PDB file of C-alpha atoms in Angstrom:
ATOM      1  CA  UNK A 423       0.000   0.000   0.000  1.00 65.00           C
ATOM      2  CA  UNK A 424       1.322   3.429  -0.872  1.00 74.00           C
ATOM      3  CA  UNK A 425       1.835   5.719   2.103  1.00 92.00           C
ATOM      4  CA  UNK A 426       0.536   9.221   2.675  1.00 95.00           C
ATOM      5  CA  UNK A 427       1.774  11.562  -0.048  1.00 96.00           C
ATOM      6  CA  UNK A 428       2.199  15.262   0.454  1.00 97.00           C
ATOM      7  CA  UNK A 429       3.026  17.741  -2.281  1.00 96.00           C
ATOM      8  CA  UNK A 430       5.012  19.805  -2.706  1.00 96.00           C
ATOM      9  CA  UNK A 431       7.845  18.843  -0.325  1.00 95.00           C
ATOM     10  CA  UNK A 432       9.290  22.335  -0.219  1.00 96.00           C
ATOM     11  CA  UNK A 433       7.787  25.717  -0.932  1.00 96.00           C
ATOM     12  CA  UNK A 434       9.031  29.273  -0.706  1.00 97.00           C
ATOM     13  CA  UNK A 435       6.561  32.139  -0.640  1.00 97.00           C
ATOM     14  CA  UNK A 436       6.554  35.798   0.290  1.00 97.00           C
ATOM     15  CA  UNK A 437       4.392  37.611   2.806  1.00 97.00           C
ATOM     16  CA  UNK A 438       0.881  38.311   1.624  1.00 97.00           C
ATOM     17  CA  UNK A 439       0.767  35.444  -0.863  1.00 97.00           C
ATOM     18  CA  UNK A 440      -1.440  32.416  -0.490  1.00 97.00           C
ATOM     19  CA  UNK A 441      -0.501  28.746  -0.712  1.00 97.00           C
ATOM     20  CA  UNK A 442      -2.241  25.416  -1.241  1.00 98.00           C
ATOM     21  CA  UNK A 443      -0.810  22.159   0.047  1.00 98.00           C
ATOM     22  CA  UNK A 444      -2.007  18.726  -0.984  1.00 98.00           C
ATOM     23  CA  UNK A 445      -2.314  15.426   0.862  1.00 98.00           C
ATOM     24  CA  UNK A 446      -3.249  12.040  -0.579  1.00 97.00           C
ATOM     25  CA  UNK A 447      -4.117   9.551   2.178  1.00 96.00           C
ATOM     26  CA  UNK A 448      -3.511   5.837   2.273  1.00 95.00           C
ATOM     27  CA  UNK A 449      -6.009   4.062   0.059  1.00 93.00           C
ATOM     28  CA  UNK A 450      -9.178   3.334   2.030  1.00 91.00           C
ATOM     29  CA  UNK A 451      -8.488   5.924   4.725  1.00 92.00           C
ATOM     30  CA  UNK A 452     -11.231   8.512   4.991  1.00 92.00           C
ATOM     31  CA  UNK A 453      -9.819  10.679   7.760  1.00 92.00           C
ATOM     32  CA  UNK A 454      -7.157  13.296   7.023  1.00 94.00           C
ATOM     33  CA  UNK A 455      -5.710  15.545   9.698  1.00 94.00           C
ATOM     34  CA  UNK A 456      -3.381  18.497   9.237  1.00 96.00           C
ATOM     35  CA  UNK A 457      -0.698  19.651  11.658  1.00 96.00           C
ATOM     36  CA  UNK A 458       1.745  22.536  11.849  1.00 97.00           C
ATOM     37  CA  UNK A 459       5.188  22.000  13.352  1.00 95.00           C
ATOM     38  CA  UNK A 460       7.443  24.894  14.347  1.00 94.00           C
ATOM     39  CA  UNK A 461      10.553  24.950  16.560  1.00 88.00           C
ATOM     40  CA  UNK A 462       8.826  27.196  19.083  1.00 86.00           C
ATOM     41  CA  UNK A 463       5.343  25.671  19.305  1.00 88.00           C
ATOM     42  CA  UNK A 464       6.048  22.074  18.364  1.00 90.00           C
ATOM     43  CA  UNK A 465       3.271  20.116  16.705  1.00 93.00           C
ATOM     44  CA  UNK A 466      -0.165  21.701  16.692  1.00 93.00           C
ATOM     45  CA  UNK A 467      -3.425  20.367  15.309  1.00 92.00           C
ATOM     46  CA  UNK A 468      -4.955  22.392  12.486  1.00 95.00           C
ATOM     47  CA  UNK A 469      -8.058  20.459  11.437  1.00 91.00           C
ATOM     48  CA  UNK A 470      -9.439  17.067  10.589  1.00 92.00           C
ATOM     49  CA  UNK A 471     -11.607  16.033   7.679  1.00 93.00           C
ATOM     50  CA  UNK A 472     -13.647  12.881   7.378  1.00 91.00           C
ATOM     51  CA  UNK A 473     -15.861  12.039   4.421  1.00 90.00           C
ATOM     52  CA  UNK A 474     -15.500  15.561   3.006  1.00 92.00           C
ATOM     53  CA  UNK A 475     -16.634  17.195   6.280  1.00 92.00           C
ATOM     54  CA  UNK A 476     -14.497  19.123   8.733  1.00 91.00           C
ATOM     55  CA  UNK A 477     -14.870  17.228  11.994  1.00 87.00           C
ATOM     56  CA  UNK A 478     -12.502  19.082  14.279  1.00 85.00           C
ATOM     57  CA  UNK A 479     -10.617  22.353  14.206  1.00 88.00           C
ATOM     58  CA  UNK A 480      -7.637  23.641  16.145  1.00 89.00           C
ATOM     59  CA  UNK A 481      -6.945  27.164  17.355  1.00 90.00           C
ATOM     60  CA  UNK A 482      -5.730  28.762  14.154  1.00 94.00           C
ATOM     61  CA  UNK A 483      -6.996  31.916  12.434  1.00 95.00           C
ATOM     62  CA  UNK A 484      -9.414  31.797   9.548  1.00 95.00           C
ATOM     63  CA  UNK A 485      -6.542  32.290   7.103  1.00 97.00           C
ATOM     64  CA  UNK A 486      -6.005  28.555   7.481  1.00 97.00           C
ATOM     65  CA  UNK A 487      -8.631  26.518   5.687  1.00 96.00           C
ATOM     66  CA  UNK A 488      -8.972  23.133   4.129  1.00 96.00           C
ATOM     67  CA  UNK A 489     -11.182  20.815   2.236  1.00 96.00           C
ATOM     68  CA  UNK A 490     -11.494  17.155   1.383  1.00 97.00           C
ATOM     69  CA  UNK A 491     -12.572  15.657  -1.901  1.00 96.00           C
ATOM     70  CA  UNK A 492     -14.714  12.615  -2.569  1.00 95.00           C
ATOM     71  CA  UNK A 493     -11.584  10.495  -3.132  1.00 94.00           C
ATOM     72  CA  UNK A 494     -10.407  11.515   0.396  1.00 94.00           C
ATOM     73  CA  UNK A 495      -7.559  13.662  -0.937  1.00 97.00           C
ATOM     74  CA  UNK A 496      -7.278  16.851   1.064  1.00 97.00           C
ATOM     75  CA  UNK A 497      -5.945  20.323   0.467  1.00 98.00           C
ATOM     76  CA  UNK A 498      -4.948  22.968   2.950  1.00 97.00           C
ATOM     77  CA  UNK A 499      -4.895  26.631   2.046  1.00 97.00           C
ATOM     78  CA  UNK A 500      -3.218  29.494   3.855  1.00 97.00           C
ATOM     79  CA  UNK A 501      -4.034  33.010   2.702  1.00 96.00           C
ATOM     80  CA  UNK A 502      -2.237  36.276   3.376  1.00 96.00           C
ATOM     81  CA  UNK A 503       0.922  34.497   4.459  1.00 97.00           C
ATOM     82  CA  UNK A 504       2.869  35.818   7.437  1.00 96.00           C
ATOM     83  CA  UNK A 505       6.461  35.184   8.437  1.00 96.00           C
ATOM     84  CA  UNK A 506       5.204  33.105  11.366  1.00 95.00           C
ATOM     85  CA  UNK A 507       3.556  30.664   8.991  1.00 97.00           C
ATOM     86  CA  UNK A 508       6.975  29.259   8.131  1.00 97.00           C
ATOM     87  CA  UNK A 509       6.720  25.679   9.329  1.00 96.00           C
ATOM     88  CA  UNK A 510       6.601  22.020   8.454  1.00 96.00           C
ATOM     89  CA  UNK A 511       3.024  21.116   7.567  1.00 97.00           C
ATOM     90  CA  UNK A 512       2.177  17.479   8.091  1.00 96.00           C
ATOM     91  CA  UNK A 513      -0.883  15.534   7.191  1.00 95.00           C
ATOM     92  CA  UNK A 514      -1.889  12.177   8.574  1.00 94.00           C
ATOM     93  CA  UNK A 515      -4.531   9.713   7.521  1.00 93.00           C
ATOM     94  CA  UNK A 516      -6.387   7.090   9.492  1.00 89.00           C
ATOM     95  CA  UNK A 517      -9.242   4.735   8.921  1.00 84.00           C
ATOM     96  CA  UNK A 518     -11.642   6.581  11.209  1.00 77.00           C
ATOM     97  CA  UNK A 519     -12.045  10.058  12.637  1.00 70.00           C
ATOM     98  CA  UNK A 520     -11.124  11.335  16.064  1.00 66.00           C
ATOM     99  CA  UNK A 521      -7.630  10.021  16.747  1.00 64.00           C
ATOM    100  CA  UNK A 522      -8.643   6.622  18.100  1.00 69.00           C
ATOM    101  CA  UNK A 523      -6.853   4.837  15.277  1.00 77.00           C
ATOM    102  CA  UNK A 524      -3.141   4.924  14.427  1.00 83.00           C
ATOM    103  CA  UNK A 525      -2.206   7.962  12.404  1.00 87.00           C
ATOM    104  CA  UNK A 526      -0.091   7.497   9.281  1.00 92.00           C
ATOM    105  CA  UNK A 527       1.941  10.591   8.528  1.00 93.00           C
ATOM    106  CA  UNK A 528       3.252  11.986   5.280  1.00 94.00           C
ATOM    107  CA  UNK A 529       6.751  13.429   4.980  1.00 93.00           C
ATOM    108  CA  UNK A 530       5.422  16.958   5.206  1.00 94.00           C
ATOM    109  CA  UNK A 531       5.641  20.171   3.226  1.00 96.00           C
ATOM    110  CA  UNK A 532       8.267  22.598   4.438  1.00 96.00           C
ATOM    111  CA  UNK A 533       6.961  26.119   3.859  1.00 97.00           C
ATOM    112  CA  UNK A 534       9.297  29.081   4.085  1.00 97.00           C
ATOM    113  CA  UNK A 535       7.992  32.633   4.045  1.00 96.00           C
ATOM    114  CA  UNK A 536      10.388  35.383   2.969  1.00 93.00           C
TER     115      UNK A 536
ATOM    116  CA  UNK B 624       1.296  24.681  31.919  1.00 64.00           C
ATOM    117  CA  UNK B 625       1.159  22.469  28.826  1.00 81.00           C
ATOM    118  CA  UNK B 626      -1.510  19.793  28.768  1.00 90.00           C
ATOM    119  CA  UNK B 627       1.136  17.234  27.785  1.00 95.00           C
ATOM    120  CA  UNK B 628       4.585  17.271  29.361  1.00 96.00           C
ATOM    121  CA  UNK B 629       7.473  15.047  28.337  1.00 97.00           C
ATOM    122  CA  UNK B 630      10.702  14.352  30.157  1.00 96.00           C
ATOM    123  CA  UNK B 631      13.525  14.517  29.607  1.00 97.00           C
ATOM    124  CA  UNK B 632      13.681  17.067  26.782  1.00 96.00           C
ATOM    125  CA  UNK B 633      17.044  15.724  25.677  1.00 97.00           C
ATOM    126  CA  UNK B 634      18.629  12.361  26.369  1.00 97.00           C
ATOM    127  CA  UNK B 635      22.034  11.073  25.330  1.00 98.00           C
ATOM    128  CA  UNK B 636      23.002   7.480  26.024  1.00 97.00           C
ATOM    129  CA  UNK B 637      25.450   4.809  24.940  1.00 97.00           C
ATOM    130  CA  UNK B 638      24.530   1.994  22.621  1.00 97.00           C
ATOM    131  CA  UNK B 639      22.979  -0.873  24.517  1.00 97.00           C
ATOM    132  CA  UNK B 640      21.512   1.189  27.352  1.00 98.00           C
ATOM    133  CA  UNK B 641      17.901   0.894  28.493  1.00 98.00           C
ATOM    134  CA  UNK B 642      16.006   4.091  27.669  1.00 98.00           C
ATOM    135  CA  UNK B 643      12.909   5.522  29.328  1.00 98.00           C
ATOM    136  CA  UNK B 644      10.970   8.550  28.103  1.00 98.00           C
ATOM    137  CA  UNK B 645       8.090   9.838  30.184  1.00 98.00           C
ATOM    138  CA  UNK B 646       4.844  11.581  29.292  1.00 98.00           C
ATOM    139  CA  UNK B 647       2.413  13.155  31.756  1.00 97.00           C
ATOM    140  CA  UNK B 648      -0.880  14.766  30.840  1.00 96.00           C
ATOM    141  CA  UNK B 649      -3.391  16.835  32.728  1.00 93.00           C
ATOM    142  CA  UNK B 650      -6.573  16.294  30.712  1.00 86.00           C
ATOM    143  CA  UNK B 651      -9.013  13.478  30.165  1.00 87.00           C
ATOM    144  CA  UNK B 652      -7.991  11.349  27.244  1.00 89.00           C
ATOM    145  CA  UNK B 653      -9.329   8.434  25.276  1.00 87.00           C
ATOM    146  CA  UNK B 654      -6.024   7.410  23.675  1.00 90.00           C
ATOM    147  CA  UNK B 655      -2.325   8.182  23.786  1.00 94.00           C
ATOM    148  CA  UNK B 656       0.078   7.966  20.848  1.00 94.00           C
ATOM    149  CA  UNK B 657       3.841   7.621  20.771  1.00 97.00           C
ATOM    150  CA  UNK B 658       5.444   8.968  17.608  1.00 96.00           C
ATOM    151  CA  UNK B 659       9.001   8.911  16.264  1.00 96.00           C
ATOM    152  CA  UNK B 660      10.396  11.707  14.118  1.00 95.00           C
ATOM    153  CA  UNK B 661      13.709  11.386  12.309  1.00 90.00           C
ATOM    154  CA  UNK B 662      15.812  14.385  11.219  1.00 83.00           C
ATOM    155  CA  UNK B 663      14.246  14.455   7.751  1.00 77.00           C
ATOM    156  CA  UNK B 664      10.914  15.314   9.334  1.00 74.00           C
ATOM    157  CA  UNK B 665       8.913  12.166   8.638  1.00 86.00           C
ATOM    158  CA  UNK B 666       6.840  10.899  11.560  1.00 92.00           C
ATOM    159  CA  UNK B 667       6.155   7.259  12.289  1.00 93.00           C
ATOM    160  CA  UNK B 668       3.430   6.129  14.652  1.00 92.00           C
ATOM    161  CA  UNK B 669       4.941   3.684  17.161  1.00 95.00           C
ATOM    162  CA  UNK B 670       2.066   2.920  19.506  1.00 94.00           C
ATOM    163  CA  UNK B 671      -1.481   3.869  20.292  1.00 92.00           C
ATOM    164  CA  UNK B 672      -2.581   3.026  23.843  1.00 92.00           C
ATOM    165  CA  UNK B 673      -5.718   3.386  25.862  1.00 91.00           C
ATOM    166  CA  UNK B 674      -4.685   1.101  28.719  1.00 92.00           C
ATOM    167  CA  UNK B 675      -1.988  -1.304  29.868  1.00 94.00           C
ATOM    168  CA  UNK B 676       1.109  -2.090  27.896  1.00 96.00           C
ATOM    169  CA  UNK B 677       2.180  -2.740  24.310  1.00 96.00           C
ATOM    170  CA  UNK B 678       5.406  -4.181  22.947  1.00 97.00           C
ATOM    171  CA  UNK B 679       6.872  -4.075  19.467  1.00 95.00           C
ATOM    172  CA  UNK B 680      10.364  -5.422  19.037  1.00 96.00           C
ATOM    173  CA  UNK B 681      12.673  -3.511  21.399  1.00 97.00           C
ATOM    174  CA  UNK B 682      10.042  -0.886  22.146  1.00 97.00           C
ATOM    175  CA  UNK B 683       7.614  -1.054  25.053  1.00 98.00           C
ATOM    176  CA  UNK B 684       4.917   1.489  25.885  1.00 98.00           C
ATOM    177  CA  UNK B 685       2.906   1.607  29.086  1.00 98.00           C
ATOM    178  CA  UNK B 686       0.120   3.820  30.304  1.00 97.00           C
ATOM    179  CA  UNK B 687      -1.394   4.408  33.747  1.00 96.00           C
ATOM    180  CA  UNK B 688      -4.732   6.109  33.244  1.00 92.00           C
ATOM    181  CA  UNK B 689      -5.254   6.835  36.961  1.00 93.00           C
ATOM    182  CA  UNK B 690      -1.876   8.563  37.269  1.00 95.00           C
ATOM    183  CA  UNK B 691      -2.174  10.195  33.818  1.00 95.00           C
ATOM    184  CA  UNK B 692       1.255   8.970  32.849  1.00 97.00           C
ATOM    185  CA  UNK B 693       2.825   6.978  30.056  1.00 98.00           C
ATOM    186  CA  UNK B 694       6.338   5.707  29.452  1.00 98.00           C
ATOM    187  CA  UNK B 695       8.172   4.614  26.332  1.00 98.00           C
ATOM    188  CA  UNK B 696      11.026   2.182  26.895  1.00 98.00           C
ATOM    189  CA  UNK B 697      13.727   1.135  24.453  1.00 98.00           C
ATOM    190  CA  UNK B 698      15.745  -1.941  25.297  1.00 97.00           C
ATOM    191  CA  UNK B 699      19.248  -2.557  23.884  1.00 97.00           C
ATOM    192  CA  UNK B 700      19.307   0.922  22.327  1.00 97.00           C
ATOM    193  CA  UNK B 701      21.044   1.417  18.987  1.00 97.00           C
ATOM    194  CA  UNK B 702      22.287   4.526  17.155  1.00 96.00           C
ATOM    195  CA  UNK B 703      19.442   4.132  14.654  1.00 95.00           C
ATOM    196  CA  UNK B 704      17.029   4.802  17.534  1.00 96.00           C
ATOM    197  CA  UNK B 705      18.309   8.388  17.564  1.00 96.00           C
ATOM    198  CA  UNK B 706      15.267  10.535  16.837  1.00 97.00           C
ATOM    199  CA  UNK B 707      12.717  12.798  18.471  1.00 96.00           C
ATOM    200  CA  UNK B 708      10.016  10.891  20.341  1.00 98.00           C
ATOM    201  CA  UNK B 709       6.692  12.635  20.690  1.00 97.00           C
ATOM    202  CA  UNK B 710       3.804  11.823  22.978  1.00 97.00           C
ATOM    203  CA  UNK B 711       0.327  12.869  21.807  1.00 94.00           C
ATOM    204  CA  UNK B 712      -3.014  12.474  23.541  1.00 93.00           C
ATOM    205  CA  UNK B 713      -6.449  12.322  22.012  1.00 88.00           C
ATOM    206  CA  UNK B 714      -8.785  14.363  24.168  1.00 83.00           C
ATOM    207  CA  UNK B 715     -11.819  12.595  25.550  1.00 77.00           C
ATOM    208  CA  UNK B 716     -15.202  13.770  24.199  1.00 70.00           C
ATOM    209  CA  UNK B 717     -16.007  15.854  27.309  1.00 66.00           C
ATOM    210  CA  UNK B 718     -12.881  17.941  26.640  1.00 59.00           C
ATOM    211  CA  UNK B 719     -14.386  19.381  23.503  1.00 60.00           C
ATOM    212  CA  UNK B 720     -12.744  19.119  20.116  1.00 61.00           C
ATOM    213  CA  UNK B 721     -11.614  15.628  19.267  1.00 68.00           C
ATOM    214  CA  UNK B 722      -8.044  16.502  18.519  1.00 80.00           C
ATOM    215  CA  UNK B 723      -4.526  15.337  19.244  1.00 86.00           C
ATOM    216  CA  UNK B 724      -2.492  17.437  21.671  1.00 90.00           C
ATOM    217  CA  UNK B 725       1.260  16.960  21.485  1.00 94.00           C
ATOM    218  CA  UNK B 726       4.122  17.036  23.928  1.00 95.00           C
ATOM    219  CA  UNK B 727       7.222  19.017  23.030  1.00 94.00           C
ATOM    220  CA  UNK B 728       9.173  15.889  22.212  1.00 95.00           C
ATOM    221  CA  UNK B 729      12.256  14.175  23.605  1.00 97.00           C
ATOM    222  CA  UNK B 730      15.410  14.295  21.510  1.00 96.00           C
ATOM    223  CA  UNK B 731      17.219  10.985  21.923  1.00 97.00           C
ATOM    224  CA  UNK B 732      20.819  10.489  20.815  1.00 97.00           C
ATOM    225  CA  UNK B 733      22.406   7.063  21.056  1.00 97.00           C
ATOM    226  CA  UNK B 734      26.187   7.061  20.691  1.00 97.00           C
ATOM    227  CA  UNK B 735      28.018   3.991  19.379  1.00 95.00           C
TER     228      UNK B 735
END
């Protein structure tokens, strides 16, 4: 089985731009969660999608949004980028929602804001 | 105070030593995850626990729900075990959003 695939792996943007990151879950997994990892804050939960519906949301501003498609692939969008958005963005898939099943992580997208 | 606290933050040991990493949490949970992150950034899920003990190869994870504490043990440690180990808890439904809350991680270095 192919693992979780995130694209792109690296991205450089400037302040004020917007960015879209993509995550393809393991085949058959319907839950996709997104996380932000920074040196200062560590790993933080962004949101979780299950069957095209946002099930849970972390404490991030509205500039951070996401969606999930019928094939379970998910995208995350960040608008009006700020320097503090520089981070490793990870997605994880699991067979059910809510974190009661093992999470399978992708390799992440490293976003740098200049 | 963070909801999930790990100790130690950094740990250096010699190959072959028995390693223990601790995780304490202050909220109600329904599951606890141990994750491993290598320098490239990729994260691997090691264990998911809701009670008792699990073992996989040289790794052992335990959880005490009453004491709100979990430990990750590595027996016969090897340099390839060098990584950051992260504890994450899934909040119980009464806590609100069903999300994972992460500890700050323990950086483990095993010297040959």
